[in-house]
Amino acid sequence: MKEVLITGAAKRLGRDFAIHLGKQGVFVWIHYNNSKKEAEEVLKLINSSDGVGELIQGDISQYSQAKSIANKIKLKGGSLNVLINNVGKYSTGDITKFSIQNFESIINTNLLGSYYMIQELHPLFNQEGGNIINIGYTGINSLASSTKATAYSISKTGLYILNTSYAEALAEINIRVNMISPGHLDNSIDLPKDIKTSIPLGRSGTSKDILDLVDFIISPNATYITGQNIEVAGGYMLSLNSHLN
C-alpha cells in the first residue's frame, strides 16, 4: 500500500488532499499542529470510505518536531511514496509595520518547515522513489516586489527555489519534486471582487482542479516530469497588471 504524508491535512486544501487520496486506497498520514479535532474528523471520513490513515502531530516550523515526525513514521515501519508540503501560513500588512514575530513565523512555517520535512522524510522513500509536491501560488516565479504580503512572497519564492534544487538533487534516487501553484480557489480568503475580469477563464478554481493535477503527477503518466512549477489559476497573472502587491 502506498503511503502519503500531507502537512496541514486538517483543513481546507490539505483536508481535501487527505480525503481524496484516502478514498483511493492510499495510507494517509494526516499531519496537524493545533487542529486535532478537525484532523480526527478527516480520519473518520477516510475510514468511512474503507480508507486507512493515522494522525501525526507537530509544529513543522521547529526542526526538532519535524525530525520527530520522521522518527514516528520510522518506528511504525512506514515508508513514504508521496510527501505533500501543503502548510501555508498567510498574513498581510504594510511591511514597514509588520511585526517581526509574524514575519519570522511565516518564513519558518512556509519555507523552513517544508525544507525540514523534505530533508528528514526523503530517506523514508523506498527504492522505487516517489513524489514530493510543494504547494506554491500563482505568479511565484515572476514576482518583483510585494509591499503587503512580503513575508509570504519571500517564503513561497524560496520554496520555488527549494523545489528545483531538490528536484535535481533527488533525481538520482527517482524522487520527483514538483510544485503546484493554485490561483484563487473558491474558498480563498482574498477572492477578487470581479472574478470574470480578474481571471481570464472567468471563474475561481476548485479543489478538484488541484486534485486532478495531483493524481496526474503521482501517476505512471508523469514519471518524466520533475522540477516543475505548474500553475492552476485559470490564466490569472497572465497580465503584468495583476501581480500581487
PDB file of C-alpha atoms in Angstrom, residues 6-132:
ATOM      1  CA  ILE A   6       0.248  15.707   3.926  1.00  0.00           C
ATOM      2  CA  THR A   7       1.241  18.666   6.069  1.00  0.00           C
ATOM      3  CA  GLY A   8      -1.682  20.732   7.290  1.00  0.00           C
ATOM      4  CA  ALA A   9      -4.157  17.992   6.430  1.00  0.00           C
ATOM      5  CA  ALA A  10      -6.841  19.018   8.928  1.00  0.00           C
ATOM      6  CA  LYS A  11      -8.345  21.911   6.993  1.00  0.00           C
ATOM      7  CA  ARG A  12      -9.030  23.413   3.586  1.00  0.00           C
ATOM      8  CA  LEU A  13      -6.939  22.095   0.671  1.00  0.00           C
ATOM      9  CA  GLY A  14      -4.901  19.750   2.874  1.00  0.00           C
ATOM     10  CA  ARG A  15      -8.120  18.170   4.107  1.00  0.00           C
ATOM     11  CA  ASP A  16      -9.250  17.658   0.512  1.00  0.00           C
ATOM     12  CA  PHE A  17      -5.911  16.038  -0.377  1.00  0.00           C
ATOM     13  CA  ALA A  18      -6.193  13.615   2.538  1.00  0.00           C
ATOM     14  CA  ILE A  19      -9.779  12.543   1.893  1.00  0.00           C
ATOM     15  CA  HIS A  20      -9.239  12.244  -1.856  1.00  0.00           C
ATOM     16  CA  LEU A  21      -6.138  10.063  -1.576  1.00  0.00           C
ATOM     17  CA  GLY A  22      -7.563   8.068   1.316  1.00  0.00           C
ATOM     18  CA  LYS A  23     -10.522   7.084  -0.848  1.00  0.00           C
ATOM     19  CA  GLN A  24      -8.062   5.765  -3.433  1.00  0.00           C
ATOM     20  CA  GLY A  25      -6.619   3.241  -1.007  1.00  0.00           C
ATOM     21  CA  VAL A  26      -3.521   5.212  -0.068  1.00  0.00           C
ATOM     22  CA  PHE A  27      -2.419   5.150   3.586  1.00  0.00           C
ATOM     23  CA  VAL A  28      -2.617   8.785   4.692  1.00  0.00           C
ATOM     24  CA  TRP A  29      -0.503  10.350   7.413  1.00  0.00           C
ATOM     25  CA  ILE A  30      -2.751  13.228   8.467  1.00  0.00           C
ATOM     26  CA  HIS A  31      -0.455  15.916   9.833  1.00  0.00           C
ATOM     27  CA  TYR A  32      -1.771  18.697  12.042  1.00  0.00           C
ATOM     28  CA  ASN A  33      -0.356  21.105  14.593  1.00  0.00           C
ATOM     29  CA  ASN A  34      -3.208  22.566  16.671  1.00  0.00           C
ATOM     30  CA  SER A  35      -6.312  21.339  14.824  1.00  0.00           C
ATOM     31  CA  LYS A  36      -6.662  17.905  16.410  1.00  0.00           C
ATOM     32  CA  LYS A  37     -10.475  17.820  16.312  1.00  0.00           C
ATOM     33  CA  GLU A  38     -10.557  18.646  12.608  1.00  0.00           C
ATOM     34  CA  ALA A  39      -7.811  16.089  11.888  1.00  0.00           C
ATOM     35  CA  GLU A  40      -9.804  13.402  13.702  1.00  0.00           C
ATOM     36  CA  GLU A  41     -12.822  14.229  11.535  1.00  0.00           C
ATOM     37  CA  VAL A  42     -10.700  13.807   8.412  1.00  0.00           C
ATOM     38  CA  LEU A  43      -9.565  10.385   9.604  1.00  0.00           C
ATOM     39  CA  LYS A  44     -13.175   9.374  10.309  1.00  0.00           C
ATOM     40  CA  LEU A  45     -14.177  10.343   6.785  1.00  0.00           C
ATOM     41  CA  ILE A  46     -11.308   8.330   5.332  1.00  0.00           C
ATOM     42  CA  ASN A  47     -12.191   5.317   7.481  1.00  0.00           C
ATOM     43  CA  SER A  48     -15.859   5.586   6.489  1.00  0.00           C
ATOM     44  CA  SER A  49     -14.855   5.029   2.860  1.00  0.00           C
ATOM     45  CA  ASP A  50     -12.751   1.974   3.813  1.00  0.00           C
ATOM     46  CA  GLY A  51      -9.549   4.011   3.700  1.00  0.00           C
ATOM     47  CA  VAL A  52      -6.793   3.941   6.296  1.00  0.00           C
ATOM     48  CA  GLY A  53      -4.567   6.521   7.867  1.00  0.00           C
ATOM     49  CA  GLU A  54      -3.138   7.877  11.073  1.00  0.00           C
ATOM     50  CA  LEU A  55      -2.829  11.241  12.766  1.00  0.00           C
ATOM     51  CA  ILE A  56       0.592  12.749  13.279  1.00  0.00           C
ATOM     52  CA  GLN A  57       1.135  15.979  15.197  1.00  0.00           C
ATOM     53  CA  GLY A  58       3.924  18.523  15.166  1.00  0.00           C
ATOM     54  CA  ASP A  59       4.927  22.110  14.532  1.00  0.00           C
ATOM     55  CA  ILE A  60       6.965  21.763  11.344  1.00  0.00           C
ATOM     56  CA  SER A  61       8.439  25.248  11.784  1.00  0.00           C
ATOM     57  CA  GLN A  62      10.538  23.687  14.560  1.00  0.00           C
ATOM     58  CA  TYR A  63      13.258  21.368  13.274  1.00  0.00           C
ATOM     59  CA  SER A  64      13.136  19.130  16.344  1.00  0.00           C
ATOM     60  CA  GLN A  65       9.440  18.463  15.777  1.00  0.00           C
ATOM     61  CA  ALA A  66       9.866  17.835  12.054  1.00  0.00           C
ATOM     62  CA  LYS A  67      12.548  15.295  12.921  1.00  0.00           C
ATOM     63  CA  SER A  68      10.225  13.736  15.481  1.00  0.00           C
ATOM     64  CA  ILE A  69       7.559  13.274  12.801  1.00  0.00           C
ATOM     65  CA  ALA A  70      10.048  11.373  10.645  1.00  0.00           C
ATOM     66  CA  ASN A  71      11.085   9.231  13.608  1.00  0.00           C
ATOM     67  CA  LYS A  72       7.475   8.343  14.410  1.00  0.00           C
ATOM     68  CA  ILE A  73       6.936   7.098  10.856  1.00  0.00           C
ATOM     69  CA  LYS A  74      10.155   5.062  11.054  1.00  0.00           C
ATOM     70  CA  LEU A  75       9.072   3.455  14.324  1.00  0.00           C
ATOM     71  CA  LYS A  76       5.780   2.456  12.708  1.00  0.00           C
ATOM     72  CA  GLY A  77       7.765   0.748   9.967  1.00  0.00           C
ATOM     73  CA  GLY A  78       6.415   3.151   7.397  1.00  0.00           C
ATOM     74  CA  SER A  79       7.961   4.160   4.106  1.00  0.00           C
ATOM     75  CA  LEU A  80       6.681   7.090   2.087  1.00  0.00           C
ATOM     76  CA  ASN A  81       5.712   7.272  -1.572  1.00  0.00           C
ATOM     77  CA  VAL A  82       4.367  10.835  -1.567  1.00  0.00           C
ATOM     78  CA  LEU A  83       5.004  13.944   0.532  1.00  0.00           C
ATOM     79  CA  ILE A  84       2.755  16.962   0.030  1.00  0.00           C
ATOM     80  CA  ASN A  85       4.052  20.145   1.644  1.00  0.00           C
ATOM     81  CA  ASN A  86       0.710  21.878   1.909  1.00  0.00           C
ATOM     82  CA  VAL A  87       1.075  24.032   5.037  1.00  0.00           C
ATOM     83  CA  GLY A  88       0.971  27.687   4.167  1.00  0.00           C
ATOM     84  CA  LYS A  89       0.689  30.462   6.706  1.00  0.00           C
ATOM     85  CA  TYR A  90      -0.749  33.622   5.158  1.00  0.00           C
ATOM     86  CA  SER A  91      -0.879  37.087   6.643  1.00  0.00           C
ATOM     87  CA  THR A  92      -0.632  40.505   5.040  1.00  0.00           C
ATOM     88  CA  GLY A  93       0.157  44.013   6.189  1.00  0.00           C
ATOM     89  CA  ASP A  94       2.328  47.004   5.444  1.00  0.00           C
ATOM     90  CA  ILE A  95       5.920  45.742   5.501  1.00  0.00           C
ATOM     91  CA  THR A  96       7.062  48.804   7.487  1.00  0.00           C
ATOM     92  CA  LYS A  97       4.591  47.926  10.259  1.00  0.00           C
ATOM     93  CA  PHE A  98       4.607  44.128  10.030  1.00  0.00           C
ATOM     94  CA  SER A  99       5.647  42.504  13.313  1.00  0.00           C
ATOM     95  CA  ILE A 100       8.962  40.667  13.491  1.00  0.00           C
ATOM     96  CA  GLN A 101       7.237  37.717  15.133  1.00  0.00           C
ATOM     97  CA  ASN A 102       4.678  37.385  12.358  1.00  0.00           C
ATOM     98  CA  PHE A 103       7.329  37.729   9.641  1.00  0.00           C
ATOM     99  CA  GLU A 104       9.504  35.031  11.222  1.00  0.00           C
ATOM    100  CA  SER A 105       6.527  32.726  11.754  1.00  0.00           C
ATOM    101  CA  ILE A 106       5.569  32.845   8.059  1.00  0.00           C
ATOM    102  CA  ILE A 107       9.124  32.221   6.864  1.00  0.00           C
ATOM    103  CA  ASN A 108       9.710  29.454   9.408  1.00  0.00           C
ATOM    104  CA  THR A 109       6.460  27.661   8.603  1.00  0.00           C
ATOM    105  CA  ASN A 110       6.190  28.032   4.839  1.00  0.00           C
ATOM    106  CA  LEU A 111       9.838  27.808   3.840  1.00  0.00           C
ATOM    107  CA  LEU A 112      11.910  26.259   6.609  1.00  0.00           C
ATOM    108  CA  GLY A 113       9.116  23.873   7.567  1.00  0.00           C
ATOM    109  CA  SER A 114       8.975  22.485   4.042  1.00  0.00           C
ATOM    110  CA  TYR A 115      12.765  22.225   3.959  1.00  0.00           C
ATOM    111  CA  TYR A 116      12.806  20.339   7.266  1.00  0.00           C
ATOM    112  CA  MET A 117      10.155  17.913   6.044  1.00  0.00           C
ATOM    113  CA  ILE A 118      11.900  17.146   2.763  1.00  0.00           C
ATOM    114  CA  GLN A 119      15.276  16.810   4.435  1.00  0.00           C
ATOM    115  CA  GLU A 120      14.030  14.442   7.129  1.00  0.00           C
ATOM    116  CA  LEU A 121      11.471  12.466   5.136  1.00  0.00           C
ATOM    117  CA  HIS A 122      13.138  11.819   1.783  1.00  0.00           C
ATOM    118  CA  PRO A 123      15.249   8.965   3.277  1.00  0.00           C
ATOM    119  CA  LEU A 124      11.944   7.184   4.047  1.00  0.00           C
ATOM    120  CA  PHE A 125      11.130   6.781   0.355  1.00  0.00           C
ATOM    121  CA  ASN A 126      11.733   3.241  -0.879  1.00  0.00           C
ATOM    122  CA  GLN A 127      13.963   2.257  -3.786  1.00  0.00           C
ATOM    123  CA  GLU A 128      11.149   2.849  -6.255  1.00  0.00           C
ATOM    124  CA  GLY A 129      11.314   6.562  -5.474  1.00  0.00           C
ATOM    125  CA  GLY A 130       8.179   8.650  -5.377  1.00  0.00           C
ATOM    126  CA  ASN A 131       6.894  12.188  -5.403  1.00  0.00           C
ATOM    127  CA  ILE A 132       7.295  15.350  -3.384  1.00  0.00           C
TER     128      ILE A 132
END
